[in-house]
Amino acid sequence: MGPVLQLRANFSTATSLLPFMKTNPQIILTPQEQKVFEIMGTGTGNGTASNKAIGIILCLSPHMIKNHKENLKAKLGMGSCQELLQLAVKAKADDNK
């Protein structure tokens, strides 16, 4: 099974509240944005943070995932998708502690 399908099999819903969200209550993410952010954080490389891969997991179009990422970047003050990905990975690592 490929990494995208494996993530889809292991992903149910974004249930954890990320630690930085607790310290920044003024940042409000939609449920879909939270799911996209969490999947980005659990990515294992191999393109699993791509719009297409996340779209497969959430049954959404790559264009919709791109829109969610753009909204996340704006809300979280990130300048690029790479910065957003790094934050998502860090948040997931902090959440697993």
PDB file of C-alpha atoms in Angstrom:
ATOM      1  CA  MET A   1       0.000   0.000   0.000  1.00  0.00           C
ATOM      2  CA  GLY A   2       1.380   3.425  -0.945  1.00  0.00           C
ATOM      3  CA  PRO A   3       1.965   6.192   1.617  1.00  0.00           C
ATOM      4  CA  VAL A   4      -1.143   8.153   0.587  1.00  0.00           C
ATOM      5  CA  LEU A   5      -3.451   5.165   0.901  1.00  0.00           C
ATOM      6  CA  GLN A   6      -1.823   4.186   4.181  1.00  0.00           C
ATOM      7  CA  LEU A   7      -2.430   7.689   5.559  1.00  0.00           C
ATOM      8  CA  ARG A   8      -6.030   7.537   4.366  1.00  0.00           C
ATOM      9  CA  ALA A   9      -6.514   4.224   6.138  1.00  0.00           C
ATOM     10  CA  ASN A  10      -5.020   5.607   9.382  1.00  0.00           C
ATOM     11  CA  PHE A  11      -6.725   9.013   9.288  1.00  0.00           C
ATOM     12  CA  SER A  12     -10.171   9.378  10.784  1.00  0.00           C
ATOM     13  CA  THR A  13     -10.657  13.010  11.818  1.00  0.00           C
ATOM     14  CA  ALA A  14      -8.593  15.772  13.314  1.00  0.00           C
ATOM     15  CA  THR A  15      -9.449  15.259  16.966  1.00  0.00           C
ATOM     16  CA  SER A  16      -6.486  16.802  18.750  1.00  0.00           C
ATOM     17  CA  LEU A  17      -6.329  20.502  19.487  1.00  0.00           C
ATOM     18  CA  LEU A  18      -2.841  21.607  18.536  1.00  0.00           C
ATOM     19  CA  PRO A  19      -0.827  23.115  21.410  1.00  0.00           C
ATOM     20  CA  PHE A  20      -0.184  26.456  19.695  1.00  0.00           C
ATOM     21  CA  MET A  21      -3.934  26.839  19.118  1.00  0.00           C
ATOM     22  CA  LYS A  22      -4.416  26.773  22.897  1.00  0.00           C
ATOM     23  CA  THR A  23      -1.984  29.648  23.321  1.00  0.00           C
ATOM     24  CA  ASN A  24      -3.455  31.600  20.367  1.00  0.00           C
ATOM     25  CA  PRO A  25      -7.242  31.430  20.776  1.00  0.00           C
ATOM     26  CA  GLN A  26      -7.713  34.325  18.338  1.00  0.00           C
ATOM     27  CA  ILE A  27      -6.732  31.991  15.472  1.00  0.00           C
ATOM     28  CA  ILE A  28      -9.829  30.127  14.357  1.00  0.00           C
ATOM     29  CA  LEU A  29      -9.470  27.344  11.803  1.00  0.00           C
ATOM     30  CA  THR A  30     -12.380  25.670  10.096  1.00  0.00           C
ATOM     31  CA  PRO A  31     -12.727  21.900  10.604  1.00  0.00           C
ATOM     32  CA  GLN A  32     -11.469  21.298   7.036  1.00  0.00           C
ATOM     33  CA  GLU A  33      -8.461  23.571   7.594  1.00  0.00           C
ATOM     34  CA  GLN A  34      -7.669  21.664  10.781  1.00  0.00           C
ATOM     35  CA  LYS A  35      -7.808  18.363   8.888  1.00  0.00           C
ATOM     36  CA  VAL A  36      -5.549  19.646   6.102  1.00  0.00           C
ATOM     37  CA  PHE A  37      -3.088  21.017   8.669  1.00  0.00           C
ATOM     38  CA  GLU A  38      -3.043  17.766  10.636  1.00  0.00           C
ATOM     39  CA  ILE A  39      -2.513  15.650   7.528  1.00  0.00           C
ATOM     40  CA  MET A  40       0.345  17.926   6.498  1.00  0.00           C
ATOM     41  CA  GLY A  41       1.908  17.286   9.902  1.00  0.00           C
ATOM     42  CA  THR A  42       1.595  13.518   9.656  1.00  0.00           C
ATOM     43  CA  GLY A  43       3.054  13.351   6.145  1.00  0.00           C
ATOM     44  CA  THR A  44       5.854  10.865   5.639  1.00  0.00           C
ATOM     45  CA  GLY A  45       7.384  12.646   2.661  1.00  0.00           C
ATOM     46  CA  ASN A  46       7.006  11.115  -0.792  1.00  0.00           C
ATOM     47  CA  GLY A  47       4.553  13.838  -1.764  1.00  0.00           C
ATOM     48  CA  THR A  48       2.007  13.099   0.974  1.00  0.00           C
ATOM     49  CA  ALA A  49       1.630  16.844   1.666  1.00  0.00           C
ATOM     50  CA  SER A  50       0.762  17.546  -1.964  1.00  0.00           C
ATOM     51  CA  ASN A  51      -2.647  18.946  -2.792  1.00  0.00           C
ATOM     52  CA  LYS A  52      -3.494  15.802  -4.737  1.00  0.00           C
ATOM     53  CA  ALA A  53      -2.456  13.448  -1.915  1.00  0.00           C
ATOM     54  CA  ILE A  54      -4.359  15.376   0.756  1.00  0.00           C
ATOM     55  CA  GLY A  55      -7.344  15.633  -1.593  1.00  0.00           C
ATOM     56  CA  ILE A  56      -7.402  11.853  -1.956  1.00  0.00           C
ATOM     57  CA  ILE A  57      -7.374  11.424   1.815  1.00  0.00           C
ATOM     58  CA  LEU A  58     -10.197  13.934   2.379  1.00  0.00           C
ATOM     59  CA  CYS A  59     -12.101  13.209  -0.848  1.00  0.00           C
ATOM     60  CA  LEU A  60     -11.677  16.816  -1.990  1.00  0.00           C
ATOM     61  CA  SER A  61     -10.265  18.306  -5.175  1.00  0.00           C
ATOM     62  CA  PRO A  62      -6.628  19.456  -5.254  1.00  0.00           C
ATOM     63  CA  HIS A  63      -7.938  22.975  -5.961  1.00  0.00           C
ATOM     64  CA  MET A  64      -9.962  22.931  -2.729  1.00  0.00           C
ATOM     65  CA  ILE A  65      -6.890  21.765  -0.786  1.00  0.00           C
ATOM     66  CA  LYS A  66      -4.883  24.610  -2.340  1.00  0.00           C
ATOM     67  CA  ASN A  67      -7.543  27.059  -1.120  1.00  0.00           C
ATOM     68  CA  HIS A  68      -7.407  25.579   2.402  1.00  0.00           C
ATOM     69  CA  LYS A  69      -3.602  25.886   2.421  1.00  0.00           C
ATOM     70  CA  GLU A  70      -3.809  29.519   1.276  1.00  0.00           C
ATOM     71  CA  ASN A  71      -6.293  30.253   4.081  1.00  0.00           C
ATOM     72  CA  LEU A  72      -4.033  28.498   6.590  1.00  0.00           C
ATOM     73  CA  LYS A  73      -1.022  30.524   5.437  1.00  0.00           C
ATOM     74  CA  ALA A  74      -2.953  33.768   5.850  1.00  0.00           C
ATOM     75  CA  LYS A  75      -4.403  32.879   9.256  1.00  0.00           C
ATOM     76  CA  LEU A  76      -1.110  31.549  10.645  1.00  0.00           C
ATOM     77  CA  GLY A  77       1.085  34.252   9.127  1.00  0.00           C
ATOM     78  CA  MET A  78       3.133  31.919   6.959  1.00  0.00           C
ATOM     79  CA  GLY A  79       4.828  33.230   3.831  1.00  0.00           C
ATOM     80  CA  SER A  80       5.110  29.935   1.962  1.00  0.00           C
ATOM     81  CA  CYS A  81       3.764  26.406   1.851  1.00  0.00           C
ATOM     82  CA  GLN A  82       7.170  25.187   3.049  1.00  0.00           C
ATOM     83  CA  GLU A  83       6.833  27.295   6.221  1.00  0.00           C
ATOM     84  CA  LEU A  84       3.301  25.980   6.694  1.00  0.00           C
ATOM     85  CA  LEU A  85       4.514  22.392   6.291  1.00  0.00           C
ATOM     86  CA  GLN A  86       7.305  22.930   8.820  1.00  0.00           C
ATOM     87  CA  LEU A  87       4.825  24.373  11.322  1.00  0.00           C
ATOM     88  CA  ALA A  88       2.432  21.472  10.774  1.00  0.00           C
ATOM     89  CA  VAL A  89       5.187  18.906  11.338  1.00  0.00           C
ATOM     90  CA  LYS A  90       6.369  20.732  14.476  1.00  0.00           C
ATOM     91  CA  ALA A  91       2.825  21.017  15.823  1.00  0.00           C
ATOM     92  CA  LYS A  92       2.220  17.308  15.232  1.00  0.00           C
ATOM     93  CA  ALA A  93       5.497  16.425  16.959  1.00  0.00           C
ATOM     94  CA  ASP A  94       4.561  18.636  19.930  1.00  0.00           C
ATOM     95  CA  ASP A  95       1.114  17.050  20.025  1.00  0.00           C
ATOM     96  CA  ASN A  96       2.647  13.562  20.223  1.00  0.00           C
ATOM     97  CA  LYS A  97       4.771  14.406  23.273  1.00  0.00           C
TER      98      LYS A  97
END
